[in-house]
Coordinates of C-alpha atoms and ligand atoms in Angstrom, one line a residue:
M132 CA -2.2 -25.1 4.2
N133 CA -5.6 -23.3 3.6
I134 CA -5.2 -19.4 3.3
L135 CA -7.7 -16.7 3.2
I136 CA -6.8 -13.4 1.8
L137 CA -9.0 -10.2 2.8
G138 CA -9.4 -7.6 0.1
S139 CA -10.3 -7.2 -3.5
G140 CA -7.7 -5.2 -5.2
G141 CA -4.7 -5.8 -7.4
R142 CA -2.5 -6.3 -4.3
E143 CA -4.6 -9.0 -3.2
H144 CA -4.9 -10.7 -6.7
T145 CA -1.0 -10.5 -6.9
L146 CA -0.8 -12.3 -3.4
A147 CA -3.3 -14.8 -4.6
W148 CA -1.3 -15.4 -7.9
K149 CA 1.8 -15.8 -5.8
L150 CA 0.6 -18.2 -3.1
A151 CA -1.2 -20.3 -5.9
Q152 CA 2.2 -21.3 -7.2
S153 CA 3.3 -22.7 -3.8
P154 CA 3.0 -26.7 -3.6
R155 CA 2.5 -26.1 0.1
L156 CA -1.1 -24.5 -0.7
N157 CA -4.3 -26.7 -0.5
N158 CA -7.1 -24.2 -0.9
L159 CA -7.0 -20.4 -1.3
Y160 CA -9.8 -18.3 -0.5
V161 CA -10.3 -14.5 -1.1
A162 CA -12.9 -12.3 0.4
P163 CA -14.5 -10.6 -1.3
G164 CA -12.0 -10.9 -4.4
N165 CA -12.4 -10.0 -7.7
A166 CA -12.8 -11.7 -11.1
G167 CA -9.1 -12.0 -11.4
T168 CA -9.1 -14.1 -8.0
A169 CA -11.9 -16.0 -9.1
E170 CA -9.7 -17.8 -11.4
I171 CA -7.2 -19.0 -8.9
A172 CA -9.0 -19.1 -5.6
K173 CA -12.6 -19.3 -4.3
N174 CA -14.2 -15.9 -3.6
I175 CA -16.1 -15.6 -0.6
P176 CA -18.6 -12.7 -0.7
I177 CA -18.0 -11.0 2.6
G178 CA -16.5 -7.7 3.2
V179 CA -13.5 -7.3 5.0
N180 CA -14.9 -5.6 7.9
N181 CA -17.5 -7.9 8.7
F182 CA -15.4 -9.8 11.4
E183 CA -18.2 -12.2 12.6
A184 CA -18.8 -13.5 9.0
I185 CA -14.9 -13.7 8.5
K186 CA -14.5 -16.2 11.7
D187 CA -17.4 -18.1 10.4
S188 CA -15.8 -18.7 7.1
L189 CA -12.6 -19.7 8.7
L190 CA -14.1 -22.3 10.7
K191 CA -16.3 -23.6 7.9
N192 CA -13.4 -23.8 5.4
D193 CA -10.9 -25.0 7.9
I194 CA -8.5 -22.0 7.0
N195 CA -5.1 -22.2 8.6
M196 CA -4.0 -18.4 8.1
V197 CA -5.4 -15.0 7.3
I198 CA -3.5 -12.6 5.1
V199 CA -4.9 -9.0 5.5
G200 CA -4.5 -6.9 2.4
P201 CA -6.2 -3.4 3.2
E202 CA -5.6 -1.1 6.3
D203 CA -9.2 -0.7 7.4
P204 CA -9.9 -4.2 9.0
L205 CA -6.5 -3.9 10.6
V206 CA -7.1 -0.5 12.1
N207 CA -10.6 -1.8 13.1
G208 CA -8.9 -4.6 15.0
I209 CA -9.4 -7.9 12.8
H210 CA -6.2 -9.4 14.2
D211 CA -7.0 -8.9 18.0
F212 CA -10.7 -10.1 17.3
L213 CA -9.6 -13.4 15.8
L214 CA -6.8 -13.7 18.2
N215 CA -9.1 -13.0 21.4
D216 CA -11.7 -15.6 20.1
P217 CA -10.9 -19.1 21.5
Q218 CA -12.2 -20.7 18.4
T219 CA -9.9 -18.6 16.1
S220 CA -6.9 -17.8 18.4
H221 CA -4.7 -20.4 16.9
I222 CA -5.1 -19.2 13.3
P223 CA -2.2 -16.7 12.5
V224 CA -3.0 -13.4 10.9
I225 CA -0.5 -11.6 8.8
G226 CA -1.2 -8.1 9.6
P227 CA -0.5 -5.9 12.9
Q228 CA -2.7 -5.9 15.8
K229 CA -4.8 -2.7 16.4
A230 CA -2.3 -1.0 18.7
A231 CA 0.4 -1.2 16.1
A232 CA -2.0 -0.5 13.1
E233 CA -2.4 3.0 14.6
L234 CA 1.1 3.7 12.8
E235 CA -1.3 4.0 9.7
G236 CA -4.7 4.8 11.6
S237 CA -3.4 8.0 13.1
K238 CA -0.8 10.5 11.6
E239 CA -0.1 11.9 15.3
F240 CA 0.5 8.5 16.7
A241 CA 3.0 8.0 13.8
K242 CA 4.7 11.3 14.1
K243 CA 5.1 10.7 17.9
F244 CA 6.6 7.2 17.1
M245 CA 9.2 8.7 14.9
M246 CA 10.1 11.5 17.3
R247 CA 10.5 9.2 20.1
H248 CA 12.8 6.7 18.0
G249 CA 14.7 9.4 16.2
I250 CA 13.5 8.4 12.9
P251 CA 14.0 11.3 10.1
T252 CA 10.5 13.1 9.4
A253 CA 9.2 16.4 8.6
A254 CA 8.9 18.8 11.7
Y255 CA 5.4 19.0 12.8
E256 CA 2.7 20.0 15.3
S257 CA -0.8 18.9 15.8
F258 CA -4.2 20.6 16.5
T259 CA -7.8 20.1 17.4
G260 CA -10.8 22.3 17.4
N261 CA -9.8 23.8 20.7
T262 CA -6.3 24.9 19.4
L263 CA -7.4 26.2 16.1
E264 CA -5.9 29.7 16.7
K265 CA -2.6 28.1 17.6
G266 CA -2.8 26.3 14.3
F267 CA -3.1 29.4 12.5
A268 CA 0.0 30.8 14.4
F269 CA 2.1 27.6 13.6
L270 CA 1.0 28.0 9.9
E271 CA 2.3 31.6 10.1
T272 CA 5.7 30.3 11.2
L273 CA 6.1 28.0 8.1
K274 CA 7.0 28.6 4.5
P275 CA 4.6 27.5 1.8
P276 CA 3.6 25.1 0.6
Y277 CA 1.7 24.1 3.7
V278 CA 1.0 20.3 4.4
L279 CA -2.2 19.6 6.4
K280 CA -2.9 16.0 7.3
A281 CA -6.0 14.5 8.7
D282 CA -5.1 12.5 11.8
G283 CA -7.3 9.4 10.9
L284 CA -8.1 7.2 7.9
A285 CA -9.7 9.4 5.0
A286 CA -9.7 7.0 2.1
G287 CA -6.3 8.4 0.9
K288 CA -7.8 11.7 0.7
G289 CA -6.8 13.4 3.9
V290 CA -3.7 15.2 2.9
L291 CA -3.9 18.7 1.5
I292 CA -1.0 20.6 0.1
L293 CA -1.5 24.3 -0.2
D294 CA 0.5 27.2 -1.6
D295 CA -1.5 30.0 0.0
L296 CA -1.3 30.8 3.7
E297 CA -5.2 32.3 3.8
E298 CA -6.2 29.2 2.0
A299 CA -4.3 26.8 4.1
K300 CA -5.9 28.5 7.3
K301 CA -9.4 28.1 5.6
E302 CA -8.7 24.5 5.1
L303 CA -7.5 23.9 8.6
A304 CA -10.7 25.5 9.9
S305 CA -12.7 23.2 7.6
M306 CA -11.0 20.2 8.7
L307 CA -11.0 21.0 12.5
V308 CA -14.4 22.7 12.9
A309 CA -16.5 21.7 9.9
S310 CA -15.3 18.2 10.0
K311 CA -14.4 18.2 6.2
F312 CA -13.0 14.5 6.7
G313 CA -15.5 13.6 9.4
K314 CA -14.0 12.3 12.6
A315 CA -10.6 11.6 10.8
S316 CA -9.9 15.3 10.9
A317 CA -10.7 15.9 14.4
T318 CA -7.1 16.2 14.9
V319 CA -4.9 17.6 12.2
V320 CA -1.1 17.2 11.8
I321 CA 0.4 20.4 10.1
E322 CA 4.0 19.7 9.0
E323 CA 7.1 21.1 6.9
F324 CA 6.9 20.7 3.3
L325 CA 9.8 18.2 2.2
A326 CA 11.0 18.8 -1.6
G327 CA 12.3 15.4 -3.0
I328 CA 11.4 12.3 -4.9
E329 CA 9.2 9.7 -3.2
L330 CA 9.6 6.0 -3.0
S331 CA 8.0 2.9 -1.1
C332 CA 9.8 0.7 1.3
F333 CA 8.5 -2.5 2.4
V334 CA 9.6 -4.4 5.4
L335 CA 8.1 -7.8 6.5
V336 CA 8.2 -8.1 10.4
D337 CA 7.6 -11.1 12.4
G338 CA 8.0 -9.5 15.9
A339 CA 11.4 -10.5 16.4
N340 CA 13.2 -10.5 13.1
Y341 CA 12.5 -8.7 9.7
K342 CA 13.2 -8.8 5.8
V343 CA 13.5 -5.8 3.6
L344 CA 11.6 -6.3 0.4
P345 CA 12.6 -4.7 -3.0
M346 CA 12.2 -0.9 -3.2
A347 CA 9.4 0.2 -5.4
K348 CA 8.3 3.8 -6.9
D349 CA 4.4 4.4 -7.6
Y350 CA 3.1 7.2 -9.5
K351 CA 0.2 8.7 -7.6
R352 CA -1.2 11.3 -9.8
I353 CA -3.9 10.9 -12.5
G354 CA -2.1 13.1 -15.1
E355 CA 1.0 12.6 -17.1
G356 CA 4.2 14.4 -15.6
D357 CA 2.6 13.9 -12.2
T358 CA 0.1 16.2 -12.7
G359 CA -3.8 16.6 -11.4
L360 CA -5.5 14.5 -8.6
N361 CA -4.2 12.0 -6.4
T362 CA -5.2 8.6 -6.9
G363 CA -4.6 5.3 -5.3
G364 CA -1.5 4.7 -7.9
M365 CA -1.3 4.7 -11.5
G366 CA 1.8 2.6 -12.0
A367 CA 4.9 1.5 -10.3
V368 CA 8.5 0.2 -10.7
S369 CA 11.0 -2.0 -8.7
P370 CA 13.9 -1.6 -8.1
V371 CA 14.2 2.1 -7.9
P372 CA 17.3 3.1 -10.3
F373 CA 18.1 6.2 -7.9
V374 CA 18.3 4.0 -4.7
N375 CA 22.1 2.8 -4.7
K376 CA 24.0 1.0 -2.0
E377 CA 24.9 4.1 -0.1
F378 CA 21.4 5.5 -0.1
L379 CA 19.9 2.1 0.9
N380 CA 22.4 1.9 3.6
K381 CA 21.1 5.0 5.1
I382 CA 17.5 4.0 4.7
H383 CA 18.4 0.6 6.7
E384 CA 20.2 2.4 9.3
R385 CA 18.3 5.7 9.8
V386 CA 14.6 4.3 9.2
I387 CA 14.3 0.7 9.0
K388 CA 16.3 -0.4 12.0
P389 CA 14.7 2.2 14.4
T390 CA 11.4 1.4 13.2
V391 CA 11.5 -2.3 13.8
E392 CA 13.4 -1.6 17.2
G393 CA 10.8 1.1 18.0
L394 CA 7.9 -1.5 17.5
K395 CA 9.8 -3.8 20.1
K396 CA 10.5 -1.1 22.5
D397 CA 7.0 0.1 22.5
N398 CA 5.5 -3.2 22.7
L399 CA 3.6 -2.9 19.5
P400 CA 2.7 -6.4 18.3
Y401 CA 3.5 -6.5 14.8
R402 CA 3.6 -9.7 12.3
G403 CA 3.2 -8.2 8.7
F404 CA 4.1 -5.5 6.2
V405 CA 5.4 -2.3 7.2
F406 CA 5.0 0.2 4.2
I407 CA 7.5 3.0 4.8
G408 CA 6.5 6.0 2.4
L409 CA 9.8 7.7 2.1
I410 CA 11.1 11.1 0.3
K411 CA 14.7 11.5 -0.6
V412 CA 15.8 15.1 0.3
G413 CA 19.1 15.7 -1.2
N414 CA 20.8 12.4 -0.5
D415 CA 18.8 11.7 2.8
P416 CA 15.7 9.6 3.5
F417 CA 12.8 11.1 5.4
V418 CA 9.5 9.3 6.4
I419 CA 6.4 10.8 4.9
E420 CA 4.1 7.9 6.3
Y421 CA 3.7 4.7 7.8
N422 CA 1.2 2.1 6.2
V423 CA 0.6 -1.1 7.9
R424 CA 0.0 -3.2 4.8
L425 CA 1.5 -3.5 1.1
G426 CA 1.1 -0.8 -1.3
D427 CA -1.0 -1.0 -4.4
P428 CA 0.2 -1.0 -7.1
E429 CA 3.7 -1.4 -5.6
T430 CA 2.8 -5.0 -4.8
E431 CA 2.3 -5.6 -8.5
V432 CA 6.0 -5.2 -8.9
V433 CA 7.5 -6.2 -5.5
I434 CA 5.7 -9.7 -5.0
P435 CA 6.6 -10.8 -8.7
R436 CA 10.3 -10.2 -7.9
I437 CA 10.1 -12.5 -5.0
T438 CA 11.1 -16.2 -6.0
T439 CA 11.0 -17.8 -2.5
D440 CA 7.9 -19.7 -1.9
M441 CA 5.4 -17.1 -0.2
V442 CA 3.8 -19.8 1.9
T443 CA 7.0 -20.5 3.6
V444 CA 7.5 -17.0 4.2
F445 CA 4.3 -16.3 5.8
E446 CA 4.7 -19.4 7.8
A447 CA 7.8 -17.9 9.2
V448 CA 6.2 -14.8 10.0
A449 CA 3.6 -16.7 12.1
N450 CA 6.3 -18.7 13.7
Q451 CA 8.8 -15.8 14.3
T452 CA 11.4 -17.7 12.3
L453 CA 11.9 -15.1 9.5
D454 CA 15.6 -15.1 10.4
M455 CA 15.6 -18.6 8.8
V456 CA 14.1 -17.7 5.5
D457 CA 16.4 -16.9 2.4
L458 CA 14.4 -14.4 0.6
K459 CA 15.4 -14.4 -2.9
I460 CA 14.7 -11.9 -5.3
D461 CA 14.7 -11.8 -9.2
E462 CA 17.3 -9.2 -10.4
R463 CA 15.2 -8.1 -13.1
T464 CA 13.1 -5.0 -13.1
A465 CA 9.3 -5.1 -12.9
A466 CA 7.1 -2.3 -14.0
T467 CA 3.2 -2.2 -13.8
V468 CA 0.8 0.2 -15.7
M469 CA -2.7 0.7 -14.2
T470 CA -5.8 1.0 -16.4
V471 CA -8.4 3.2 -14.6
S472 CA -12.2 3.9 -15.4
G473 CA -12.6 7.2 -17.3
G474 CA -13.5 9.9 -14.5
Y475 CA -11.4 8.2 -11.8
P476 CA -10.3 9.7 -9.2
E477 CA -13.8 11.5 -9.3
S478 CA -16.9 9.8 -10.4
Y479 CA -16.9 7.0 -12.9
E480 CA -19.0 4.3 -14.1
K481 CA -18.8 0.6 -13.2
G482 CA -19.9 -2.6 -15.4
K483 CA -18.3 -1.9 -18.6
E484 CA -17.3 -5.5 -20.3
I485 CA -13.5 -5.8 -20.5
T486 CA -12.0 -7.5 -23.5
G487 CA -8.4 -8.5 -25.0
F488 CA -7.3 -10.7 -22.0
E489 CA -6.3 -13.7 -24.4
E490 CA -4.4 -11.5 -26.5
I491 CA -1.8 -10.3 -23.7
K492 CA 1.3 -12.2 -23.9
D493 CA 4.4 -12.0 -21.8
S494 CA 3.0 -9.8 -19.0
L495 CA 1.0 -10.6 -15.9
V496 CA -2.4 -9.4 -15.5
F497 CA -3.7 -8.3 -12.2
H498 CA -7.3 -7.3 -11.7
A499 CA -7.7 -4.3 -9.3
G500 CA -11.5 -3.4 -9.9
T501 CA -13.4 -6.2 -11.6
D502 CA -16.2 -8.5 -11.4
L503 CA -17.9 -11.4 -13.2
K504 CA -21.1 -10.8 -14.6
K505 CA -22.8 -13.7 -16.6
D506 CA -19.2 -15.1 -17.2
K507 CA -18.2 -11.6 -18.7
V508 CA -15.4 -9.7 -16.8
V509 CA -16.6 -6.1 -16.2
T510 CA -15.1 -3.0 -14.5
N511 CA -16.0 -2.5 -10.8
G512 CA -13.8 0.1 -9.3
G513 CA -11.8 3.1 -10.4
R514 CA -8.7 1.1 -10.8
V515 CA -9.4 -1.7 -13.2
I516 CA -6.4 -3.7 -14.5
A517 CA -2.5 -3.5 -13.6
I518 CA -0.3 -4.9 -16.3
T519 CA 2.9 -6.1 -15.0
S520 CA 6.1 -7.1 -17.0
L521 CA 9.7 -8.2 -16.1
D522 CA 12.7 -7.3 -18.1
E523 CA 16.4 -6.2 -17.9
N524 CA 15.4 -2.4 -17.1
F525 CA 12.5 -0.5 -16.5
R526 CA 12.3 0.9 -20.0
E527 CA 12.0 -2.6 -21.6
A528 CA 9.7 -3.7 -18.8
L529 CA 7.4 -0.7 -19.5
K530 CA 7.7 -1.4 -23.2
K531 CA 6.0 -4.8 -22.7
S532 CA 3.3 -3.4 -20.6
Y533 CA 2.4 -0.7 -22.9
Q534 CA 2.3 -3.1 -25.8
N535 CA -0.1 -5.3 -23.9
I536 CA -2.4 -2.8 -22.7
E537 CA -3.0 -1.8 -26.2
K538 CA -4.8 -5.1 -26.4
L539 CA -7.1 -4.4 -23.3
H540 CA -10.4 -2.8 -24.1
F541 CA -13.1 -1.2 -21.8
D542 CA -15.4 1.9 -22.5
R543 CA -13.5 5.1 -21.3
M544 CA -10.4 3.1 -20.4
Y545 CA -7.5 5.4 -19.4
Y546 CA -3.9 4.8 -18.4
R547 CA -1.0 7.2 -18.0
K548 CA 1.8 6.7 -20.9
D549 CA 4.6 8.1 -18.9
I550 CA 5.2 5.7 -16.0
G551 CA 8.8 5.9 -15.2
F552 CA 9.4 9.4 -16.9
D553 CA 11.3 10.8 -14.1
L554 CA 13.9 8.0 -13.5
Ligands
LIG61 P1 0.5 10.5 2.9 O1 -0.9 10.3 3.0 O2 0.8 10.9 4.1 O3 1.3 9.8 2.0 O4 0.7 11.9 1.9 C1 0.2 11.9 0.6 C2 1.1 12.5 -0.3 O5 1.2 14.1 0.1 C3 2.7 11.8 -0.1 O6 2.5 10.9 -1.0 C4 3.2 13.0 -0.8 O7 3.4 13.2 -2.1 C5 2.7 14.3 0.0 N1 3.1 14.7 1.2 C6 2.8 14.3 2.5 N2 3.5 14.8 3.3 C7 4.4 15.6 2.7 C8 5.6 16.5 3.1 N3 5.9 16.8 4.5 N4 6.3 17.1 2.2 C9 6.0 17.1 0.8 N5 5.0 16.3 0.5 C10 4.2 15.5 1.4
LIG62 N1 0.4 3.0 -3.7 C1 0.1 3.7 -2.6 C2 -0.8 3.2 -1.6 O1 -0.8 2.1 -1.7 O2 -1.1 3.7 -0.5

């Protein structure tokens, strides 16, 4: 089996690391990949949205399966593009078709899906430039804080949470009228604020069957104590200590089952990961958002806990035989801590040499934003390296990750020292 992974982050390095362990794998390719994937696979220097070039490399390298990491190419229709081309239609793609990727591509679409299928989520209404005044009136009926969401993809920045009504109105106008997030904010979802603790749930779906992956929790804010700006994610743990049997059962019955059934009822073609962003309010799960891919850095703690051969698992997704797979999970806890470039998530520099890899022991090193420059590993993004460790509980796992992180060096390296602080 020859496999191509699309993407260049920690999620893709982790998937590559896992697939590379399979005796059923022949050649592994990552496009565009990073310095970490280059060690275990062949990087192909093409962008994830360059569909024609992706097709050419599939044919040239005799690739038998494509695994899509990020949401962008899915929302842009990479699955449909390859499926509709007679030269590539036989190559399975792990990741939903465009119509189903709207679950992440449009917040309004996702809210309507949840309403239609009785899935618990915050009350909402959506507005456009033509209904701005109605949007103001709706805000006046809500209690603060106010949650404004750009409908479309906005690189993780499209959600604003505001304490002040006047500020919320100003931001609503700026999104709808002044195109604050470009086309992505031509429609805005305003929703009720939910207070609780968040967690990430991943379900692998083959269109007929599904498997629930281990739960994870990520830490999105840049600052300790969950303060400061939102990032892609600064660390993660799996499993999540506060998810007991009873709560897991509620997630299953109220959220996972109706989501998978809803995809079928609505004829949304889905073979891939559904990422359900949940919030626990009191003792009840509510859906904050859907993503149509794995999370990053959640992947860095979820995938290392899966002990089943991943080539077999993905093949079952392609063949709609996931029900035949026995998905085995390592009982231990995985924790990851992300090192980032100084300045991130605002502007930061790239190209800083990273040293100390050879001193890391007993942890997994996943590259998130790195590149090779004259045989040296250098920083190439805001999030740079994730260090994952497995142990009996999250405290021990984190201890290992922190011990190893101290051995890594690059100019202006930063990481949160309090991952897991709230567990
Ligand atoms: P999203 O991009 O939809 O995941 O939103 C980004 C972040 O905003 C989430 O991870 C939550 O922390 C927060 N958020 C989104 N919607 C709500 C809500 N209805 N209530 C409280 N927090 C929310
Ligand atoms: N860690 C959150 C995400 O991948 O969207």
